[in-house]
mmCIF file of C-alpha atoms in Angstrom:
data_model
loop_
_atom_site.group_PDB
_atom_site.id
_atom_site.type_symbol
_atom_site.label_atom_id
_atom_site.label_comp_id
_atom_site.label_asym_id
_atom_site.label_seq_id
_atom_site.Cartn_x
_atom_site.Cartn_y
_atom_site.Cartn_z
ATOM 1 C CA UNK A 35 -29.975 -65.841 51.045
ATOM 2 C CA UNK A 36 -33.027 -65.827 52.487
ATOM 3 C CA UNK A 37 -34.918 -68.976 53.544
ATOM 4 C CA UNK A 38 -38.556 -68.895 51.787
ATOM 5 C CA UNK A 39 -41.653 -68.990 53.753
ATOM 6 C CA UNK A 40 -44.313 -70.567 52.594
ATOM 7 C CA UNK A 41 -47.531 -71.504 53.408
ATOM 8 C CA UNK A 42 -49.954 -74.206 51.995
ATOM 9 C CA UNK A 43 -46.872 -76.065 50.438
ATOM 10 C CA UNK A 44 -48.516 -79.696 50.678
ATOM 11 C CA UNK A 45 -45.040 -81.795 49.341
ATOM 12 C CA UNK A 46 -42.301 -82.508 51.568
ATOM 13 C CA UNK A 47 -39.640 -83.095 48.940
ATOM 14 C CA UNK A 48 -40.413 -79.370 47.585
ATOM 15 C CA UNK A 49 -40.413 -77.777 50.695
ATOM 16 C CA UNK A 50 -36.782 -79.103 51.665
ATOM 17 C CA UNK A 51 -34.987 -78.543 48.039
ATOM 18 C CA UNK A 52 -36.326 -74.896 48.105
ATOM 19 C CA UNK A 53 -34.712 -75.011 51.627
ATOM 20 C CA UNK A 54 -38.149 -73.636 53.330
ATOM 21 C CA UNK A 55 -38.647 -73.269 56.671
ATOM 22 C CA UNK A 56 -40.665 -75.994 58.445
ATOM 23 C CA UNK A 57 -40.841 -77.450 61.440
ATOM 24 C CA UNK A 58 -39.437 -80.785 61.955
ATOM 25 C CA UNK A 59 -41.906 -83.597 62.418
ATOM 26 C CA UNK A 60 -40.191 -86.293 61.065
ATOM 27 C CA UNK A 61 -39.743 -88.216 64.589
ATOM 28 C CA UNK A 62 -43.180 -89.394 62.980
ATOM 29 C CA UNK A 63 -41.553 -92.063 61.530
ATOM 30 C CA UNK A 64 -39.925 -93.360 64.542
ATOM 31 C CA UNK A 65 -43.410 -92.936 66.078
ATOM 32 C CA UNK A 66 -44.815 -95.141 63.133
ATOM 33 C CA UNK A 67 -41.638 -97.546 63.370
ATOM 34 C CA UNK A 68 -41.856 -97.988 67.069
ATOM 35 C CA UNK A 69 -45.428 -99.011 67.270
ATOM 36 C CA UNK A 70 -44.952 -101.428 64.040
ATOM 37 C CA UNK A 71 -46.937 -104.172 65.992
ATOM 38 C CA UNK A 72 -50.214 -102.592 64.910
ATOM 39 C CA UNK A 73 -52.254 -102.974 62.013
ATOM 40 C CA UNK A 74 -52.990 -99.461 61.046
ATOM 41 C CA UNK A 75 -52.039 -96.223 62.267
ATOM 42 C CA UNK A 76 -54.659 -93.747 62.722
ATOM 43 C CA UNK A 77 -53.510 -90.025 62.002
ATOM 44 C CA UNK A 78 -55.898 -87.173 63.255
ATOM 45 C CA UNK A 79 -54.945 -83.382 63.417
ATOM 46 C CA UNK A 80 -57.490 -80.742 62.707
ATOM 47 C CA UNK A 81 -57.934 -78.996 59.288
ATOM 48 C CA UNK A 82 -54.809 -76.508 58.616
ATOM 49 C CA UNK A 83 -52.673 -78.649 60.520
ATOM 50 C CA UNK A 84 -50.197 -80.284 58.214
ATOM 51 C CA UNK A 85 -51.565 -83.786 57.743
ATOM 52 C CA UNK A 86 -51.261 -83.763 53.771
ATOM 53 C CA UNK A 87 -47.427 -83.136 54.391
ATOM 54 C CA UNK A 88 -46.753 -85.298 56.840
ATOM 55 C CA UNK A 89 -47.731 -88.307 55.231
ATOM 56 C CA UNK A 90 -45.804 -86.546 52.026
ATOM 57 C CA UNK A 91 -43.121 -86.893 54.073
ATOM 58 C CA UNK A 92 -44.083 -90.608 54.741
ATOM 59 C CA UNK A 93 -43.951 -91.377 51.077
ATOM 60 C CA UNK A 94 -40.620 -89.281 50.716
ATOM 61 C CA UNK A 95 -39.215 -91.275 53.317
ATOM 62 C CA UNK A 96 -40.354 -94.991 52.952
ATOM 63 C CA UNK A 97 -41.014 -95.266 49.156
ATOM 64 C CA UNK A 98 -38.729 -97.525 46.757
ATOM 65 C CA UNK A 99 -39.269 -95.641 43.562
ATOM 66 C CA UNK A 100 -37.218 -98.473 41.729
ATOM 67 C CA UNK A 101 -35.180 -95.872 40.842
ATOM 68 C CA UNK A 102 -31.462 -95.400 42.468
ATOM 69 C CA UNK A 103 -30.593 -91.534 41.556
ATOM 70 C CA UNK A 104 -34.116 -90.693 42.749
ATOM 71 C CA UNK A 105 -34.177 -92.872 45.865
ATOM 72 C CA UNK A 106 -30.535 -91.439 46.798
ATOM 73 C CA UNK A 107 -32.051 -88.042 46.061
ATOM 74 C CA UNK A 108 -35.047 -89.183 48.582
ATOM 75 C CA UNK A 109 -32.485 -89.897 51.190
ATOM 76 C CA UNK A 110 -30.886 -86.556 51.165
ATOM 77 C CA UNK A 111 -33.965 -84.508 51.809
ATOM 78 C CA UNK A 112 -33.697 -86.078 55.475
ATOM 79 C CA UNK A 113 -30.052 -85.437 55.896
ATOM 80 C CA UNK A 114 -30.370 -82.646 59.037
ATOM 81 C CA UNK A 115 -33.823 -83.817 60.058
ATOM 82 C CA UNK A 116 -34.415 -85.609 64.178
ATOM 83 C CA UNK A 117 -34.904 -88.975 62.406
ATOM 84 C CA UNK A 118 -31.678 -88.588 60.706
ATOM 85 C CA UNK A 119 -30.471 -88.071 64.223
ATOM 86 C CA UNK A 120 -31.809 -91.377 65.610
ATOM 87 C CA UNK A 121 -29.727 -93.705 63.937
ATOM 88 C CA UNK A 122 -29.714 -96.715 61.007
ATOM 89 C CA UNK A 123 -31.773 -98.095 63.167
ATOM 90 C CA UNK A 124 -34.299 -95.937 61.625
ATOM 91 C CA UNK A 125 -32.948 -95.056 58.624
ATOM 92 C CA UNK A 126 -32.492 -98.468 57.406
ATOM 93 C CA UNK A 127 -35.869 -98.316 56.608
ATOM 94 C CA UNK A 128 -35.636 -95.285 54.122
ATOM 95 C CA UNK A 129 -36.747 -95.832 50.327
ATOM 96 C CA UNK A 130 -37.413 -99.685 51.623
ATOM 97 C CA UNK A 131 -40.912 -100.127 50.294
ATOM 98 C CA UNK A 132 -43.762 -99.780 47.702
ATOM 99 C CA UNK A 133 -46.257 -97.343 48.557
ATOM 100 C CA UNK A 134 -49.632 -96.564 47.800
ATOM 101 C CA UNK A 135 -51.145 -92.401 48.384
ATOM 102 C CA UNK A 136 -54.310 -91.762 47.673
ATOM 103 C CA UNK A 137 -55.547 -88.450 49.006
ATOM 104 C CA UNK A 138 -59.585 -87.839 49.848
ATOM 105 C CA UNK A 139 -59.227 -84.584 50.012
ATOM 106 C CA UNK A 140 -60.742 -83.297 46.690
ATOM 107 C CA UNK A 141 -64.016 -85.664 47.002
ATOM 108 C CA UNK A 142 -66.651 -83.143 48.044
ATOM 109 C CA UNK A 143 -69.859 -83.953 46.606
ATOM 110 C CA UNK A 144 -73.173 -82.837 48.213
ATOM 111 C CA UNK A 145 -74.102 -86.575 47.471
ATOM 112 C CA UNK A 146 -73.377 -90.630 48.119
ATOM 113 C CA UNK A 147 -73.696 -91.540 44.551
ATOM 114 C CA UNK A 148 -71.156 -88.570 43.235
ATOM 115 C CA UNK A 149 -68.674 -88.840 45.548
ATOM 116 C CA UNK A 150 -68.706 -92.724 45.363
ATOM 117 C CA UNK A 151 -68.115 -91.982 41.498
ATOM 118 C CA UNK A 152 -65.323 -89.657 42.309
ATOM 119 C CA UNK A 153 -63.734 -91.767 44.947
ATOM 120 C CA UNK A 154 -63.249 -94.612 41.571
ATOM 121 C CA UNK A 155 -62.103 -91.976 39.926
ATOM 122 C CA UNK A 156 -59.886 -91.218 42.255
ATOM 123 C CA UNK A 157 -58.478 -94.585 42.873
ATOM 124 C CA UNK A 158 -58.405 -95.572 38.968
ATOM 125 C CA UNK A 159 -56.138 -92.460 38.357
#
């Protein structure tokens, strides 16, 4: 069978249990783990270049649900991946903590006032 293509596909746990091709960025997270000493990490890419996903795969890979089947489920999308390469070490850290996503991405407004309203919105939801 095949392996889809896809393009656009903005979820990380999607895009591995269709098996899709992708390409591997999940040494990310050892990036993110490695420099732990900081307060905030910055990501920048320019537009079309995969920043929605990658911190979809963020969430994938750091976020307790609170729920063991899904968690466990979690886990496996990364079975094959370089950060499941790099050790417990690393992935000792998998489905280890609460997380919080809130995308920005759908606040256009020509205005302050209206995208101030949608950016509550946004975070209420």
């Amino acid at each position: 069978m095949k392996r889809p293509i896809t393009t656009g596909l903005e979820d990380f746990e999607e895009l591995r249990t269709k098996n899709c091709y992708y390409v591997d960025k999940t040494l990310l997270i050892k990036d993110i783990l490695d420099s732990s000493g900081t307060k905030a990490t910055l990501i920048t890419r320019p537009r079309r270049f995969g920043k929605t996903l990658a911190l979809s795969m963020l969430k994938c890979f750091f976020e307790d649900t609170r729920d063991k089947s899904l968690n466990s489920a979690r886990i496996k999308l990364f079975e094959g991946t370089k950060i499941a390469q790099e050790g417990k070490e690393y992935l000792s850290h998998m489905t280890s903590s609460p997380v919080i996503s809130v995308s920005l991405k759908n606040i256009d407004r020509t205005n302050w006032s209206d995208a101030q309203e949608s950016l509550r919105e946004t975070i209420s939801y």
